[in-house]
Short mmCIF file of C-alpha atoms and ligand atoms in Angstrom, two decimals:
data_model
loop_
_atom_site.label_atom_id
_atom_site.label_comp_id
_atom_site.label_asym_id
_atom_site.label_seq_id
_atom_site.Cartn_x
_atom_site.Cartn_y
_atom_site.Cartn_z
CA MET A 10 -2.38 165.87 145.17
CA ARG A 11 -2.88 164.18 148.23
CA LYS A 12 -1.90 160.06 148.41
CA SER A 13 -2.91 157.26 150.76
CA LEU A 14 -0.53 155.74 152.63
CA ALA A 15 -1.52 152.38 150.98
CA THR A 16 1.82 151.09 150.82
CA GLY A 17 1.21 148.34 153.35
CA VAL A 18 -1.69 146.81 151.36
CA MET A 19 0.65 147.17 147.56
CA GLY A 20 2.84 145.21 149.63
CA ALA A 21 0.83 142.56 150.20
CA ALA A 22 -0.84 142.64 146.92
CA LEU A 23 2.50 142.61 145.35
CA LEU A 24 3.07 139.24 147.65
CA MET A 25 0.42 137.37 146.55
CA GLY A 26 1.17 138.42 142.86
CA SER A 27 -1.09 140.71 141.54
CA THR A 28 0.40 143.79 139.07
CA ALA A 29 -2.75 145.84 139.02
CA LEU A 30 -2.73 147.73 142.32
CA ALA A 31 -2.20 151.18 141.65
CA GLN A 32 -1.65 154.19 144.51
CA GLU A 33 -5.08 156.07 144.62
CA THR A 34 -5.43 159.71 143.97
CA PHE A 35 -7.40 161.65 145.83
CA MET A 36 -10.68 164.07 143.95
CA SER A 37 -12.48 166.17 146.44
CA ILE A 38 -15.44 168.42 144.74
CA GLY A 39 -17.33 171.24 146.74
CA THR A 40 -20.32 171.10 146.44
CA GLY A 41 -23.14 172.97 148.28
CA GLY A 42 -25.99 172.46 151.05
CA VAL A 43 -27.62 169.07 150.94
CA THR A 44 -31.02 170.03 149.80
CA GLY A 45 -30.00 171.50 147.10
CA VAL A 46 -28.90 169.92 143.49
CA TYR A 47 -25.28 170.47 143.75
CA TYR A 48 -24.87 168.27 145.93
CA PRO A 49 -25.99 165.32 144.64
CA ALA A 50 -25.08 166.71 141.13
CA GLY A 51 -21.22 165.76 142.51
CA GLY A 52 -22.27 162.62 144.44
CA ALA A 53 -23.32 161.01 140.78
CA ILE A 54 -20.11 162.51 139.24
CA CYS A 55 -18.15 160.68 142.34
CA ARG A 56 -20.42 157.76 141.83
CA LEU A 57 -19.25 157.45 137.62
CA VAL A 58 -15.58 158.15 138.64
CA ASN A 59 -15.60 156.13 141.74
CA ARG A 60 -17.33 152.95 139.53
CA ASP A 61 -13.55 152.74 137.77
CA ARG A 62 -10.85 153.20 140.75
CA ALA A 63 -9.40 149.87 139.06
CA GLU A 64 -8.76 150.88 136.17
CA HIS A 65 -7.86 154.91 136.86
CA GLY A 66 -6.61 154.10 140.55
CA ILE A 67 -8.75 158.00 142.09
CA ARG A 68 -11.08 158.04 144.45
CA CYS A 69 -13.24 161.13 144.47
CA GLY A 70 -15.36 162.50 147.50
CA VAL A 71 -18.30 164.97 148.06
CA GLU A 72 -17.75 167.88 150.60
CA SER A 73 -21.19 170.07 151.03
CA THR A 74 -19.85 173.70 150.96
CA GLY A 75 -20.98 177.56 151.43
CA GLY A 76 -21.07 177.52 147.40
CA SER A 77 -20.00 178.44 144.08
CA ILE A 78 -17.66 181.56 145.25
CA PHE A 79 -16.65 179.00 148.69
CA ASN A 80 -15.59 176.56 146.25
CA ILE A 81 -14.00 178.50 144.00
CA ASN A 82 -11.84 179.91 146.26
CA ALA A 83 -10.84 176.04 147.46
CA ILE A 84 -10.36 174.82 144.66
CA ARG A 85 -7.78 178.19 144.23
CA SER A 86 -5.88 177.48 147.45
CA GLY A 87 -5.25 173.81 146.56
CA GLU A 88 -8.04 171.87 149.13
CA LEU A 89 -10.67 171.10 146.60
CA GLU A 90 -9.20 169.88 143.39
CA PHE A 91 -12.90 170.01 141.60
CA GLY A 92 -16.25 171.87 141.92
CA VAL A 93 -19.98 173.10 141.22
CA ALA A 94 -20.29 176.84 140.33
CA GLN A 95 -22.57 179.22 139.16
CA SER A 96 -21.41 180.27 135.10
CA ASP A 97 -21.10 184.41 136.93
CA TRP A 98 -19.47 183.09 138.86
CA GLN A 99 -16.62 181.43 137.36
CA TYR A 100 -16.77 184.25 134.74
CA HIS A 101 -15.45 187.14 137.31
CA ALA A 102 -13.51 184.36 139.12
CA PHE A 103 -11.30 184.06 135.96
CA ASN A 104 -11.89 187.34 134.65
CA GLY A 105 -11.15 189.35 138.28
CA THR A 106 -14.12 191.23 138.47
CA SER A 107 -17.34 191.81 140.52
CA ARG A 108 -16.35 190.11 144.39
CA PHE A 109 -12.46 188.29 142.81
CA GLU A 110 -11.36 191.78 142.26
CA GLU A 111 -9.95 192.52 145.57
CA ASN A 112 -7.42 189.22 144.88
CA GLY A 113 -7.55 189.30 141.19
CA PRO A 114 -8.05 186.76 138.35
CA PHE A 115 -7.43 183.20 138.99
CA GLU A 116 -5.65 182.43 135.86
CA GLY A 117 -5.39 178.96 136.86
CA LEU A 118 -8.99 178.05 136.85
CA ARG A 119 -10.68 175.80 134.43
CA ALA A 120 -13.81 174.51 133.08
CA VAL A 121 -14.62 170.98 132.32
CA PHE A 122 -17.95 171.22 131.19
CA SER A 123 -21.40 172.51 132.22
CA LEU A 124 -24.43 171.11 134.19
CA HIS A 125 -28.27 172.09 134.82
CA PRO A 126 -29.81 175.94 134.51
CA GLU A 127 -30.74 177.78 137.43
CA PRO A 128 -32.94 180.51 137.73
CA PHE A 129 -32.83 182.80 140.37
CA THR A 130 -35.52 181.55 142.58
CA VAL A 131 -37.65 183.39 144.72
CA VAL A 132 -40.08 181.81 147.17
CA ALA A 133 -42.75 183.58 149.60
CA ARG A 134 -45.68 182.28 151.87
CA ALA A 135 -48.92 182.29 150.52
CA ASP A 136 -50.46 184.43 153.05
CA ALA A 137 -47.13 187.26 152.46
CA GLY A 138 -48.74 189.22 150.50
CA ILE A 139 -46.07 188.75 147.73
CA THR A 140 -47.00 188.66 144.26
CA SER A 141 -44.23 189.80 142.19
CA PHE A 142 -40.26 190.45 143.05
CA ASP A 143 -40.64 194.13 143.76
CA ASP A 144 -42.86 193.16 146.90
CA LEU A 145 -39.99 191.87 148.53
CA ALA A 146 -39.36 195.60 149.56
CA GLY A 147 -40.57 195.65 153.28
CA LYS A 148 -40.42 192.23 154.08
CA ARG A 149 -38.15 189.82 155.26
CA VAL A 150 -35.99 188.33 153.62
CA ASN A 151 -34.05 185.19 153.31
CA ILE A 152 -31.08 186.55 150.96
CA GLY A 153 -28.26 184.16 151.35
CA ASN A 154 -25.15 183.06 152.43
CA PRO A 155 -22.27 184.58 152.23
CA GLY A 156 -20.08 182.10 150.24
CA SER A 157 -22.69 181.14 148.28
CA GLY A 158 -24.01 182.09 144.37
CA GLN A 159 -27.00 182.91 145.27
CA ARG A 160 -25.51 185.42 147.92
CA GLY A 161 -23.39 186.88 145.47
CA THR A 162 -26.36 187.20 142.59
CA MET A 163 -28.24 188.52 144.83
CA ASP A 164 -26.11 191.53 145.92
CA VAL A 165 -25.51 191.91 142.37
CA VAL A 166 -29.93 192.62 142.35
CA MET A 167 -30.03 194.54 144.76
CA ASN A 168 -28.00 196.74 143.67
CA ALA A 169 -29.64 196.52 140.26
CA MET A 170 -33.03 197.51 141.73
CA GLY A 171 -31.79 200.13 144.02
CA TRP A 172 -31.75 197.76 147.10
CA THR A 173 -30.13 198.06 150.45
CA MET A 174 -30.05 195.69 153.31
CA ASP A 175 -32.76 197.91 154.97
CA THR A 176 -34.78 197.93 151.78
CA PHE A 177 -36.48 195.02 153.28
CA ALA A 178 -38.00 194.35 157.14
CA GLN A 179 -35.25 191.55 157.84
CA ALA A 180 -32.44 190.12 155.48
CA THR A 181 -31.22 186.84 157.04
CA GLU A 182 -28.31 185.05 155.85
CA LEU A 183 -29.19 181.29 156.44
CA PRO A 184 -27.74 178.77 154.44
CA PRO A 185 -30.10 176.89 151.51
CA ALA A 186 -30.30 173.87 154.51
CA GLU A 187 -32.16 175.97 156.57
CA GLN A 188 -33.94 178.15 154.89
CA SER A 189 -36.86 176.19 154.47
CA LEU A 190 -37.68 175.32 157.70
CA ALA A 191 -37.78 179.58 158.93
CA LEU A 192 -40.08 180.02 156.06
CA CYS A 193 -42.94 177.34 156.99
CA ASP A 194 -42.18 178.50 160.81
CA ASN A 195 -42.39 181.98 160.02
CA ASN A 196 -39.64 183.39 160.83
CA VAL A 197 -39.39 185.23 157.13
CA ASP A 198 -41.84 185.76 154.15
CA ALA A 199 -39.76 184.76 151.46
CA ILE A 200 -35.95 183.13 150.45
CA VAL A 201 -34.10 183.97 147.64
CA TYR A 202 -32.22 180.75 145.18
CA THR A 203 -30.32 180.16 142.52
CA VAL A 204 -30.87 176.52 142.07
CA GLY A 205 -31.68 173.67 139.73
CA HIS A 206 -34.92 172.43 139.33
CA PRO A 207 -36.95 170.21 140.68
CA SER A 208 -34.76 170.51 144.06
CA GLY A 209 -34.68 169.34 147.04
CA ALA A 210 -35.42 172.72 149.58
CA ILE A 211 -37.73 174.15 147.16
CA GLN A 212 -39.87 170.63 147.56
CA GLU A 213 -39.29 170.74 151.31
CA ALA A 214 -40.70 174.78 150.97
CA THR A 215 -43.48 173.73 148.72
CA THR A 216 -44.99 171.14 150.99
CA ALA A 217 -44.24 171.74 154.17
CA CYS A 218 -46.38 174.81 154.68
CA ASP A 219 -48.12 177.21 151.29
CA THR A 220 -46.11 178.70 149.36
CA VAL A 221 -46.20 180.43 146.11
CA LEU A 222 -43.20 180.81 144.09
CA VAL A 223 -42.73 184.84 142.77
CA ASN A 224 -42.06 186.21 139.18
CA VAL A 225 -38.81 188.09 138.45
CA ASP A 226 -39.33 189.78 135.84
CA ASN A 227 -38.91 193.73 134.96
CA ASP A 228 -37.19 196.48 133.76
CA ALA A 229 -34.43 196.40 135.83
CA ILE A 230 -33.78 192.33 135.86
CA ARG A 231 -34.01 192.61 131.83
CA ALA A 232 -31.58 195.23 131.50
CA LEU A 233 -28.84 192.98 133.64
CA VAL A 234 -29.82 190.04 131.10
CA GLU A 235 -29.73 192.96 128.16
CA GLU A 236 -26.08 194.10 129.97
CA ARG A 237 -24.15 190.23 130.80
CA ASP A 238 -23.85 187.34 128.58
CA TYR A 239 -24.40 184.82 132.05
CA TYR A 240 -27.38 185.91 132.78
CA ARG A 241 -30.46 184.69 130.30
CA MET A 242 -34.69 184.80 130.55
CA ALA A 243 -35.88 181.97 132.24
CA THR A 244 -38.94 179.46 133.00
CA ILE A 245 -39.54 177.78 135.61
CA PRO A 246 -42.38 175.12 134.50
CA GLY A 247 -45.46 175.84 136.27
CA GLY A 248 -47.28 171.92 138.19
CA MET A 249 -43.49 171.31 139.13
CA TYR A 250 -43.93 172.55 142.54
CA ARG A 251 -47.48 172.09 144.85
CA GLY A 252 -49.13 176.06 145.52
CA THR A 253 -47.71 176.89 141.77
CA ASP A 254 -49.34 176.14 138.59
CA GLU A 255 -48.35 179.31 136.05
CA ASP A 256 -44.95 179.22 134.59
CA ILE A 257 -42.62 181.14 136.93
CA THR A 258 -40.62 183.90 134.93
CA THR A 259 -37.21 184.78 136.25
CA PHE A 260 -33.46 184.84 134.69
CA GLY A 261 -30.89 181.95 135.53
CA VAL A 262 -27.41 181.21 135.40
CA GLY A 263 -25.40 177.67 134.23
CA ALA A 264 -24.10 175.36 137.29
CA THR A 265 -20.58 174.56 135.20
CA PHE A 266 -18.31 172.12 137.06
CA VAL A 267 -14.91 173.16 137.69
CA SER A 268 -11.09 173.10 138.73
CA SER A 269 -7.58 174.31 137.61
CA ASP A 270 -4.89 173.93 136.04
CA ALA A 271 -2.82 172.78 138.88
CA VAL A 272 -5.19 169.41 138.54
CA SER A 273 -3.49 167.09 136.72
CA GLU A 274 -4.85 165.73 133.22
CA GLU A 275 -4.37 162.65 134.24
CA MET A 276 -7.98 163.87 136.07
CA GLY A 277 -9.34 165.88 134.03
CA TYR A 278 -8.80 163.18 131.51
CA GLN A 279 -10.66 160.82 133.44
CA VAL A 280 -13.26 161.99 135.56
CA ALA A 281 -14.68 164.21 131.73
CA ARG A 282 -14.53 160.05 129.98
CA ALA A 283 -16.69 158.68 133.09
CA ILE A 284 -18.87 161.56 132.93
CA PHE A 285 -19.45 161.44 128.75
CA GLU A 286 -19.30 157.40 128.69
CA ASN A 287 -22.81 157.05 130.81
CA LEU A 288 -24.24 160.43 129.88
CA ASP A 289 -27.94 158.57 130.07
CA GLN A 290 -27.16 157.47 133.73
CA PHE A 291 -25.61 160.79 134.95
CA ARG A 292 -28.85 162.65 133.37
CA ALA A 293 -30.41 159.71 135.19
CA LEU A 294 -29.12 160.28 138.66
CA HIS A 295 -31.25 163.37 139.20
CA PRO A 296 -34.16 164.82 138.08
CA ALA A 297 -32.25 168.26 137.30
CA LEU A 298 -29.42 166.83 135.31
CA ALA A 299 -32.15 164.62 133.43
CA ASN A 300 -32.04 167.29 129.58
CA LEU A 301 -28.61 167.44 129.71
CA ASP A 302 -27.68 167.78 126.57
CA PRO A 303 -23.34 166.76 125.70
CA ALA A 304 -22.99 169.48 122.68
CA GLU A 305 -23.73 172.49 125.05
CA MET A 306 -22.25 170.73 127.79
CA VAL A 307 -18.74 171.15 126.28
CA SER A 308 -19.08 175.27 125.94
CA ASP A 309 -22.09 176.82 127.38
CA GLY A 310 -21.34 178.68 130.51
CA LEU A 311 -17.76 178.03 129.94
CA SER A 312 -16.04 181.03 130.42
CA ALA A 313 -12.34 179.59 131.25
CA PRO A 314 -10.58 177.79 129.47
CA LEU A 315 -11.27 173.78 129.19
CA HIS A 316 -8.66 170.93 131.43
CA PRO A 317 -6.62 169.84 129.49
CA GLY A 318 -7.33 166.33 130.02
CA ALA A 319 -10.93 167.55 129.94
CA GLU A 320 -10.93 168.86 126.39
CA ARG A 321 -7.84 165.54 125.03
CA PHE A 322 -11.65 163.60 126.04
CA PHE A 323 -14.05 166.03 124.03
CA ARG A 324 -11.27 166.06 120.74
CA GLU A 325 -10.97 162.12 120.90
CA ALA A 326 -14.80 161.88 121.47
CA GLY A 327 -15.33 164.68 118.82
CA LEU A 328 -17.02 166.79 120.76
CA ILE A 329 -15.29 169.94 119.65
CA ASP A 330 -13.27 170.15 116.63
N1 LIG B 3 -26.23 177.85 143.23
C1 LIG B 3 -26.34 177.85 144.70
C2 LIG B 3 -24.40 178.11 144.28
O1 LIG B 3 -23.62 178.51 143.96
C3 LIG B 3 -25.92 176.33 145.09
C4 LIG B 3 -27.19 175.42 143.82
C5 LIG B 3 -26.80 174.23 144.77
O2 LIG B 3 -26.37 173.89 145.21
O3 LIG B 3 -27.72 173.19 144.08
O4 LIG B 3 -23.95 178.75 145.94
#
């Protein structure tokens, strides 16, 4: 854990007779692209944690990153203390499966709580002739940047569909913050983003040019959801974005907040306390967080064990037995 070199300040404070100045401890949260939901959600977490800094001495900072898989790897290597990650990648990291098979199980991965639902979202140009997910074959599609959760999930979906990179006229790997512009500049026909709603990126893509959200519902998708606990069918409500008035059916995962057993019990406790004691404020900080339910947050989509500090807080708060 990084500590600040606050000795000079502390010395001065002691001279002034203050006894309350604790040594600062830093925590960094890995998020995603700035127009996604992870970044503002991480900002909301830090805002609530930092508010009580005088009490606990924790200074929370947010980093924009490549997304879920990057965040989990950075927590594993000790570069980050916390991160946001899709529930499917939390599962695979803890169990050492799929993308995490090569490095083996990350046994020290710890769940803190779960956040908002993340539907697998496909947005197409209105003029591209794409009315269902199957129509992506032969088109120019942004499949996402390596390291992001949505790219990992898209790889799984492509595999289930029997698709490869060659299925598309062109497969691009742009990060989420660049894909709306690419769509509206007509450099791609469709973009894929596993993200909470409403999100800045999808708002951008649906207001800057004429686009439609596409249903992702076929036998291959239904079979995936049937087989794997961490997937479920999901709906993106009609009317949320310009150009799409009907409900969209797709599948989805959940966003989760994760850490590791190398992060102190006290830090995990303070983070859980800051959020759960101020849940109304937390929900108000981003519309994708508005429906969070505490009973679901302590269990849904969490396949790694709870961080011991979060676990202690949830027990004290009567959220778990
Ligand atoms: N689900 C995406 C990922 O894991 C990030 C979405 C967001 O930034 O809100 O990479």
